[in-house]
Coordinates of C-alpha atoms in Angstrom, one line a residue:
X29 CA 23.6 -12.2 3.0
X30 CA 22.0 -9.6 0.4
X31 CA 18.7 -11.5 0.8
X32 CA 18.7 -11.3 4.3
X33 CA 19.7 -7.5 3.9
X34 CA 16.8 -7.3 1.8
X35 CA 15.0 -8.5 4.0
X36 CA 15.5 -6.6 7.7
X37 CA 15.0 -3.2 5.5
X38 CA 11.6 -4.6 4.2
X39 CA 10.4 -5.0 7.8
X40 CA 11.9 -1.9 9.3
X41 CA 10.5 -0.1 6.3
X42 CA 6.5 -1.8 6.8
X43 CA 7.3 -1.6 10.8
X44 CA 8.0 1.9 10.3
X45 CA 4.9 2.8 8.1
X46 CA 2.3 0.3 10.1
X47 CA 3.3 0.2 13.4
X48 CA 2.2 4.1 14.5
X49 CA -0.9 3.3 13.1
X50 CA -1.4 -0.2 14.6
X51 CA -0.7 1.7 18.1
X52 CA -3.6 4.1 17.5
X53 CA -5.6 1.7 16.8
X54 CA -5.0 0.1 19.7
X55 CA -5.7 3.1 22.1
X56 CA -9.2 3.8 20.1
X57 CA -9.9 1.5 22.1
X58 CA -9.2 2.6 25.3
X59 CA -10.0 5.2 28.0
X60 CA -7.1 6.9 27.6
X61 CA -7.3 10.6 27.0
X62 CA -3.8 10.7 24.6
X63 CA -2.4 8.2 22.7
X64 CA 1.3 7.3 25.8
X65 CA -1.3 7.9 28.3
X66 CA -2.3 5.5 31.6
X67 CA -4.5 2.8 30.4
X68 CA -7.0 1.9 33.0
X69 CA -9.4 -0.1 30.9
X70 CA -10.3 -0.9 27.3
X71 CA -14.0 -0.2 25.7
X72 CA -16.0 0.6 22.4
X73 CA -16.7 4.9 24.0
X74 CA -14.6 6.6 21.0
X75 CA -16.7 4.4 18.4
X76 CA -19.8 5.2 19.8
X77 CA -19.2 8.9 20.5
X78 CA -18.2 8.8 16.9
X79 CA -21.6 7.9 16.1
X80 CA -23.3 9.4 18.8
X81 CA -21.9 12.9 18.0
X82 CA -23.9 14.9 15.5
X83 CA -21.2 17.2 14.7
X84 CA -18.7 14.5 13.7
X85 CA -21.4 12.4 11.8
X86 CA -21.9 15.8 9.9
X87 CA -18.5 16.4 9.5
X88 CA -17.6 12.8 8.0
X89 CA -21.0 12.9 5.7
X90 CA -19.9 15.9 4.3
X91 CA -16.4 14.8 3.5
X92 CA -17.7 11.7 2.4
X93 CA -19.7 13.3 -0.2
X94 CA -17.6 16.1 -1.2
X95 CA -14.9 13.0 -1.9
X96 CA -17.1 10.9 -4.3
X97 CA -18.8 13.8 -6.2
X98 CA -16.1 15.3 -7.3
X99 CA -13.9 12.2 -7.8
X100 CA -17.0 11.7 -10.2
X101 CA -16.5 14.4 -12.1
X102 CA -12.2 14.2 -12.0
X103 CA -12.7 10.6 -13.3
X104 CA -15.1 11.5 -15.7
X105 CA -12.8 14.7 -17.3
X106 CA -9.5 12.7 -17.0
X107 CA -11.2 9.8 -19.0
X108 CA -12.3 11.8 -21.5
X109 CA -9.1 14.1 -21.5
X110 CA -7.0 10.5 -21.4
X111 CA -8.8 9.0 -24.8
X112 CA -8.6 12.6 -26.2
X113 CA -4.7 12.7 -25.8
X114 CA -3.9 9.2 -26.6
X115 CA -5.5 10.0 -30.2
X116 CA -4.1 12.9 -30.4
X117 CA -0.7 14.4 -33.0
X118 CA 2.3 14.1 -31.4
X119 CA 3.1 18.1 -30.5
X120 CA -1.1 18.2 -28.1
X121 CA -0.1 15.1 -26.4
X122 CA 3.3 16.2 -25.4
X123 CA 1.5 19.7 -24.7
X124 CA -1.4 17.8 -22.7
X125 CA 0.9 15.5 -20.8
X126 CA 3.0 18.2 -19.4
X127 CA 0.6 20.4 -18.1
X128 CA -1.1 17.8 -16.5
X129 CA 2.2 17.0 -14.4
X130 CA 2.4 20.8 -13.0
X131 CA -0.7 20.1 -10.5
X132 CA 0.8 16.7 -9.6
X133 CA 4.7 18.4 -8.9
X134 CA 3.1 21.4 -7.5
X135 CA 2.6 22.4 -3.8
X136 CA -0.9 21.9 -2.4
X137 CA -0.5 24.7 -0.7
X138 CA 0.4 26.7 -3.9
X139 CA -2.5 25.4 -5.9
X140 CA -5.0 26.4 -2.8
X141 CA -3.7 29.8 -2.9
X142 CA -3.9 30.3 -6.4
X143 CA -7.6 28.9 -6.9
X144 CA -8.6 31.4 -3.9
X145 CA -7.0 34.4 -5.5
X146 CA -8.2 33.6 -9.0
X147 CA -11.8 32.3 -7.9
X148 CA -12.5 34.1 -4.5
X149 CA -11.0 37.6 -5.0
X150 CA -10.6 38.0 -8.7
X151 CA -13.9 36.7 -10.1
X152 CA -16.1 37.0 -6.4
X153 CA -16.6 33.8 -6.6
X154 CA -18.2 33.7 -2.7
X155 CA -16.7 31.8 -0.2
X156 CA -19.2 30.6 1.6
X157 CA -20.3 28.3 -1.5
X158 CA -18.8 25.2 -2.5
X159 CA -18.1 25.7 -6.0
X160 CA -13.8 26.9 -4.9
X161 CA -13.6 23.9 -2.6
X162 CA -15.4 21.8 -5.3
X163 CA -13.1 23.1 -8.4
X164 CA -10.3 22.9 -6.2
X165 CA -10.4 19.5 -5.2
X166 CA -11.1 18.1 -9.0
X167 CA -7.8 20.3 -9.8
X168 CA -6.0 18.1 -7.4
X169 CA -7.8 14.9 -8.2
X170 CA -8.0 14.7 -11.9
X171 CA -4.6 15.0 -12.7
X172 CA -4.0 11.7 -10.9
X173 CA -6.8 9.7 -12.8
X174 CA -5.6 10.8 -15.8
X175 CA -2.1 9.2 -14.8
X176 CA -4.1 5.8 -13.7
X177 CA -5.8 5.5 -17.1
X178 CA -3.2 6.5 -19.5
X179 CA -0.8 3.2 -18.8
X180 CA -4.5 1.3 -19.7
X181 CA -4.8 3.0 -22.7
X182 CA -1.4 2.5 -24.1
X183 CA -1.6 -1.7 -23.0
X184 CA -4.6 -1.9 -25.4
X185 CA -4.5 -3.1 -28.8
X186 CA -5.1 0.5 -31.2
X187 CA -6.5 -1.7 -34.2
X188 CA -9.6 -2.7 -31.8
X189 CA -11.5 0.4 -32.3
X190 CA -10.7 0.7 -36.1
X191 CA -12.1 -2.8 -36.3
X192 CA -15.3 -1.9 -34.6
X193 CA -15.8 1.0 -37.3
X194 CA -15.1 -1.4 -39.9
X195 CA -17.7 -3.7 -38.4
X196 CA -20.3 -1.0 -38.4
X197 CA -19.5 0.9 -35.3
X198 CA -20.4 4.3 -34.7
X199 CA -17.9 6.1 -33.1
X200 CA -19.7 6.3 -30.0
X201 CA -20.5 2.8 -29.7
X202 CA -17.4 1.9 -30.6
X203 CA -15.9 4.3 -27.4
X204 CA -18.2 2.3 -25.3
X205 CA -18.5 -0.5 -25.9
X206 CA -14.7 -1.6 -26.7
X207 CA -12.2 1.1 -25.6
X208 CA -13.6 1.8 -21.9
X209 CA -14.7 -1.4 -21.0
X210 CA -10.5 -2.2 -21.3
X211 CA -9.8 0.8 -19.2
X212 CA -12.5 0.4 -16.3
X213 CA -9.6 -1.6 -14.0
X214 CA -7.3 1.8 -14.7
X215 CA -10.9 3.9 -14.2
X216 CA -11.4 2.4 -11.3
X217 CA -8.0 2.7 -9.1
X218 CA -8.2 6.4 -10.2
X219 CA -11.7 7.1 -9.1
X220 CA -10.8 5.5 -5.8
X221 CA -7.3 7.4 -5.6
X222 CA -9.5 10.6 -6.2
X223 CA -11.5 9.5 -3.2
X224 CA -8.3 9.4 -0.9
X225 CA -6.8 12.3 -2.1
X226 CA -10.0 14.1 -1.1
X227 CA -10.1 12.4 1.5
X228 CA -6.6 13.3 2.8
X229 CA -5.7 17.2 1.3
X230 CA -5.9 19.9 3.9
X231 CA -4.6 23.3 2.3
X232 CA -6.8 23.5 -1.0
X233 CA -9.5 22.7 1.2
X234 CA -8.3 25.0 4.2
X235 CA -7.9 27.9 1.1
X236 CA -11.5 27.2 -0.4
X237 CA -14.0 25.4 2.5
X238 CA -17.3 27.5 3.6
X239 CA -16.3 29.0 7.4
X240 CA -19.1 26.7 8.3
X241 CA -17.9 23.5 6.7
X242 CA -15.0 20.8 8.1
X243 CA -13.2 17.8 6.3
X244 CA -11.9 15.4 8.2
X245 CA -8.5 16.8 7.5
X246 CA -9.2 19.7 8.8
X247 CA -11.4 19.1 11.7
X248 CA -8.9 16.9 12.8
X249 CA -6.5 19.8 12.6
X250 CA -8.8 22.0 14.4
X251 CA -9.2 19.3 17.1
X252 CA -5.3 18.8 18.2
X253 CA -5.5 22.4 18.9
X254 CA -8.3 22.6 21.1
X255 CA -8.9 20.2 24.4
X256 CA -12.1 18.4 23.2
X257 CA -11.0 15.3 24.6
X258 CA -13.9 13.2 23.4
X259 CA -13.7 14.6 19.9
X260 CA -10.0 13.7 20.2
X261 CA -10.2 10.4 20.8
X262 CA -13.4 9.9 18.7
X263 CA -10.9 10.7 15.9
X264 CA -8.6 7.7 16.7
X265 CA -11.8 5.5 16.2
X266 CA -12.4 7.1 13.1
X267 CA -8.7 6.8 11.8
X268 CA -9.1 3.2 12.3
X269 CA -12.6 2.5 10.8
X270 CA -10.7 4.1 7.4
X271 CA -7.6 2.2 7.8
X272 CA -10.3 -1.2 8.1
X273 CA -11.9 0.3 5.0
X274 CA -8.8 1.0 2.8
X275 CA -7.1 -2.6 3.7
X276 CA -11.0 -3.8 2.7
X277 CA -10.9 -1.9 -0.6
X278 CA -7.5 -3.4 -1.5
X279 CA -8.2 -6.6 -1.1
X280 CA -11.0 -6.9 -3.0
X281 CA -9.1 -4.9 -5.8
X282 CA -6.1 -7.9 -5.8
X283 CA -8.9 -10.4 -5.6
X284 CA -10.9 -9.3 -8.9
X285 CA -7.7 -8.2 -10.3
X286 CA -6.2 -12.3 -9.8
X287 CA -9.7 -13.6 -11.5
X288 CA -9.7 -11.3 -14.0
X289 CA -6.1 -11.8 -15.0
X290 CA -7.0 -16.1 -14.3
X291 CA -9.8 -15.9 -17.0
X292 CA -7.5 -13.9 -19.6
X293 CA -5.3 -17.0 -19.3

């Protein structure tokens, strides 16, 4: 009886999470002009007016890029700030791991607001640059990849590096070539969780963006309130293409995650 339980609330809980999305992706391909509307035929028009339309292939470039740069650079400062704690005396790391939680408790909308008061008014910082948005997203960002490699870093066996200086090691070699190589699996989920977080946040970016520059978060914002139609349902064809792309990525992750774990054995 509990298994069964167990069970019927797995599948409400997955039919709850995938079946919206499933439905959208089933009108993207459609004529219809809103997602309950009349369905007179299906076709492929919101996935080639996705591509067709300069404005939205601008739009998704530019989100695509601002999303890998500065997960980039979060992955790169919350490695580095990761190894740094990890060695570190007992009272920095405690100091270190609690700050690093307040931007991962803390409103979006709070931390948008502060990094345009702070950067934009306080220090003139312009607006119509991308250094706030930029700074803004690695503040939400790195805080999360620093989460993804610290579990890494406390699986690994400590005497490792010791035994590479031992053996001759500088320092630097022995950073590179024995401690990250055992953290690139926890590197590498929290580069791509930057990517999605980018990807996703709309109030540090709303707080920060150029006036001439849209996310995909927040054109798609900006879309529901206007009556574009054909930029509406371009964006269902768009949602889909990422949901294909994130179901993609996680695959592959299980898949070299099973060999990897295969050889160990």
């Amino acid at each position: 009886m509990k298994k069964a339980f167990n069970i019927i609330w797995l599948a409400l809980i997955l039919i709850f999470i995938y079946v919206p999305i499933l439905i959208l992706a089933v009108y993207s391909f459609t004529d219809a002009s809103m997602v309950g509307g009349n369905i007179s035929s299906f076709s492929f028009e919101n996935y080639l007016n996705l591509f067709k339309n300069e404005e939205l292939r601008n739009m998704i470039f530019g989100t695509l890029v601002l999303a890998f740069v500065c997960a980039a650079i979060s992955t790169v400062l919350a490695t580095v700030g990761a190894i740094g704690t990890f060695y570190s005396k007992k009272l920095p790391k405690t100091l270190i791991n609690t700050a690093n939680q307040v931007p991962v408790v803390n409103a979006d909308i709070v931390t948008g607001f502060s990094i345009c008061i702070l950067l934009i008014v306080i220090m003139r910082v312009g607006k119509d640059t991308f250094i706030p948005l930029g700074i803004g997203h690695v503040v939400l960002t790195a805080p999360f990849v620093y989460l993804s490699i610290l579990p890494k870093l406390k699986q690994m066996d400590n005497s490792l590096y010791e035994a590479a200086l031992d053996l001759g090691a500088t320092p630097a070699q022995a950073l590179f070539k024995v401690v990250i190589p055992q953290l690139i699996p926890g590197i590498l989920s929290g580069f791509m969780l930057a990517v999605t977080l980018s990807l996703d946040d709309y109030f540090i970016t709303t707080y920060t963006k150029p006036s001439t520059f849209d996310t995909i978060s927040t054109y798609v914002v900006n879309a529901t309130k206007g009556s574009q139609t054909e930029s509406k349902t371009a964006l269902w064809a768009l949602s889909t293409l990422i949901f294909l792309v994130v179901i993609a990525v996680v695959i592959v992750m299980n898949v070299l995650a099973s060999k990897r774990g295969k050889e160990k054995k």
